[in-house]
GROMACS .gro file of C-alpha atoms in nm:
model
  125
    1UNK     CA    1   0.786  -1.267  -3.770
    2UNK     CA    2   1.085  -1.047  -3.757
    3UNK     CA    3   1.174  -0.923  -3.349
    4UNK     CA    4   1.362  -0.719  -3.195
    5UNK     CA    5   1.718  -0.722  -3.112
    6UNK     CA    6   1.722  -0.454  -2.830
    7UNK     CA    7   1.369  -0.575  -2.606
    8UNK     CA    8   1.352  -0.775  -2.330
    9UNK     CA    9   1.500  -1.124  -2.263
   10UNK     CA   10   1.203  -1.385  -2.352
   11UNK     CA   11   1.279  -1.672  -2.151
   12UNK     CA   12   1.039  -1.902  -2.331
   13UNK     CA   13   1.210  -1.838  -2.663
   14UNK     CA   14   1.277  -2.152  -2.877
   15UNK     CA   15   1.610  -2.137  -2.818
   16UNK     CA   16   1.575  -2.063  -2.440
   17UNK     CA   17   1.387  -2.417  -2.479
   18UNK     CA   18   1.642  -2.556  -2.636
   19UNK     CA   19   1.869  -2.512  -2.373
   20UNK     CA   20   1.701  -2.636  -2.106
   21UNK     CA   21   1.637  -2.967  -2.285
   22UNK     CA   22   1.239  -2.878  -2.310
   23UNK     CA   23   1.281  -2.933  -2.666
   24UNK     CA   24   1.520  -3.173  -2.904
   25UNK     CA   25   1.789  -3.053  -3.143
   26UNK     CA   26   2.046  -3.227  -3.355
   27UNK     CA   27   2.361  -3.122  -3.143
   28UNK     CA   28   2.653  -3.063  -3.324
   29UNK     CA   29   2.855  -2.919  -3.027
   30UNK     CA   30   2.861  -2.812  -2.652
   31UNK     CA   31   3.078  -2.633  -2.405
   32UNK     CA   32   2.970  -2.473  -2.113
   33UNK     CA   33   2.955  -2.126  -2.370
   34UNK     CA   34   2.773  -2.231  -2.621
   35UNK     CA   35   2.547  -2.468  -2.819
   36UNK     CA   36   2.572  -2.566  -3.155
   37UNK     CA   37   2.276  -2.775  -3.364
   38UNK     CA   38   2.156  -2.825  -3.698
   39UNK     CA   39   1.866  -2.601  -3.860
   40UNK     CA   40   1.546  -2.750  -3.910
   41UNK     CA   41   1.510  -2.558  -4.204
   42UNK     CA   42   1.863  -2.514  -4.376
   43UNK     CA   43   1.918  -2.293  -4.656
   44UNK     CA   44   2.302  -2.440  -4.726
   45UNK     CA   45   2.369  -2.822  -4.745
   46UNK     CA   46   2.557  -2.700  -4.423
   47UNK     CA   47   2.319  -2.485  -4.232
   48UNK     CA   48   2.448  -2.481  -3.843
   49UNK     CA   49   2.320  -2.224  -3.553
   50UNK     CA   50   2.532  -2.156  -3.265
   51UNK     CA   51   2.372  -1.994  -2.976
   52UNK     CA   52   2.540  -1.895  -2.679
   53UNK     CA   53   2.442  -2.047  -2.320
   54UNK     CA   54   2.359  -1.683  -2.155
   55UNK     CA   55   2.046  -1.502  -2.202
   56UNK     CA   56   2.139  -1.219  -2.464
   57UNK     CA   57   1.858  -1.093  -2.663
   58UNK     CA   58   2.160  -0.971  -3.010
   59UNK     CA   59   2.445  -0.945  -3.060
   60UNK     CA   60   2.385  -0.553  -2.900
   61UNK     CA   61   2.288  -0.701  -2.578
   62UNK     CA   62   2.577  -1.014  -2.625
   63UNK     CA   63   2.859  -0.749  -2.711
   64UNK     CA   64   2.782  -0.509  -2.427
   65UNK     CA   65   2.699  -0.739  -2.181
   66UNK     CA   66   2.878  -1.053  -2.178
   67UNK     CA   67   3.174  -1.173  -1.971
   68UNK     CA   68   3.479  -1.144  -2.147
   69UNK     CA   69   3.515  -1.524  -2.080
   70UNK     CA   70   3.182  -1.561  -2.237
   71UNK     CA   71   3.235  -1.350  -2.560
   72UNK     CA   72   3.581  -1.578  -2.607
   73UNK     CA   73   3.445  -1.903  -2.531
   74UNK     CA   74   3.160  -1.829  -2.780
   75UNK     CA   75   3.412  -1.681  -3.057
   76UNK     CA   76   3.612  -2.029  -2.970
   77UNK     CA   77   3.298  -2.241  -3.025
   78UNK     CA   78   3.219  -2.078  -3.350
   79UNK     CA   79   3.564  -2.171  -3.469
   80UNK     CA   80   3.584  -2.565  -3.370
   81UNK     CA   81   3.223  -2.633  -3.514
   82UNK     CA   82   3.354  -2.516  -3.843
   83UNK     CA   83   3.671  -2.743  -3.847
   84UNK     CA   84   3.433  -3.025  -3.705
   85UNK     CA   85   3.218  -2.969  -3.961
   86UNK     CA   86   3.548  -2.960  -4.209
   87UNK     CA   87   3.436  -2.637  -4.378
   88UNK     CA   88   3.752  -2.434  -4.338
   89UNK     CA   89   3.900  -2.525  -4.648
   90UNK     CA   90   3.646  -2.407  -4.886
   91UNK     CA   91   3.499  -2.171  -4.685
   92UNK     CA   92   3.194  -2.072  -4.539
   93UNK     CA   93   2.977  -1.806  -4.399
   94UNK     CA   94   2.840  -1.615  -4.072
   95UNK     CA   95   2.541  -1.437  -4.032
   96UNK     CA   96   2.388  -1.284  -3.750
   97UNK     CA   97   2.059  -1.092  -3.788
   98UNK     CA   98   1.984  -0.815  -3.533
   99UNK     CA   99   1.667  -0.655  -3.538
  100UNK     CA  100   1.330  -0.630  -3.726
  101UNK     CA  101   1.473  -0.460  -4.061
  102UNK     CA  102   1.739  -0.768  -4.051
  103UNK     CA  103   1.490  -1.024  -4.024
  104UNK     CA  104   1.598  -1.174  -3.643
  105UNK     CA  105   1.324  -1.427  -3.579
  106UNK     CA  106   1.427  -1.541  -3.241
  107UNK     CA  107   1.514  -1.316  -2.948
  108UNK     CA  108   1.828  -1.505  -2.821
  109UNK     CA  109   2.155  -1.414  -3.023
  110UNK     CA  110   2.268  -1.670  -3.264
  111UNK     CA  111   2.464  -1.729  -3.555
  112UNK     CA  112   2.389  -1.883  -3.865
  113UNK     CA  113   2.740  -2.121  -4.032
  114UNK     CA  114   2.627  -2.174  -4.399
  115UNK     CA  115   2.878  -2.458  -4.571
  116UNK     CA  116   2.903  -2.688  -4.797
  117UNK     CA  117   2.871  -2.538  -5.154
  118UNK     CA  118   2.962  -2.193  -5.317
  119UNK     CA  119   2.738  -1.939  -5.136
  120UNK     CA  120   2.690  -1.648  -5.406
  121UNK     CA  121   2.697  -1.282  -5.311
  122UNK     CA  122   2.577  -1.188  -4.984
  123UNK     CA  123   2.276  -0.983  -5.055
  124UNK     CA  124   2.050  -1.046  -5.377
  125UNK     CA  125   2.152  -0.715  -5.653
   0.00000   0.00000   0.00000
């Protein structure tokens, strides 16, 4: 069910859950910015979220709102996961879904890293 990206902070969000160690995830990486874990359902043989440690509803509320320290140390986290992961060199993509007519299913910002095999055009048509 599609949320969202402008209403009010749910702390009991899945990811919110997440983060407070209420529920498990397959960590891929941590800094005090951001957390980064495999999907449970991936859609790429590479199919990473990275979710930032602050309560931020978008990437509307995360862009007008965060610390500049924040906003960098997440930008930062994105990048190392995807050179841990080795995916620079072929390539890979970021997606971010804001909003009911995007299809944002959580309400704590996040982005999707798809990997691992040649993507195909970014919207179907």
């Amino acid at each position: 069910m599609a949320v969202s990206g402008i209403g009010p902070y749910d702390p009991q969000n899945i990811f919110a859950r997440i983060l407070r160690g209420e529920l498990p995830c397959k960590k891929v990486y941590e800094d005090e910015y951001a957390l980064a874990f495999h999907d449970i359902a991936p859609k790429a043989p590479v199919h990473v979220l990275v979710i930032p440690k602050g309560a931020y509803v978008s990437f509307a509320d995360f862009s007008h709102t965060a610390s500049e320290a924040e906003i960098v140390g997440f930008t930062r986290a994105i990048g190392t996961v995807s050179r841990t992961l080795g995916l620079e060199p072929r390539g890979y993509r970021l997606l971010s879904n804001v909003g009911e007519e995007a299809g944002q299913e959580v309400p704590h910002f996040h982005v999707h890293l798809f990997g691992g095999k040649a993507l195909g055009a970014m919207l179907p048509g």
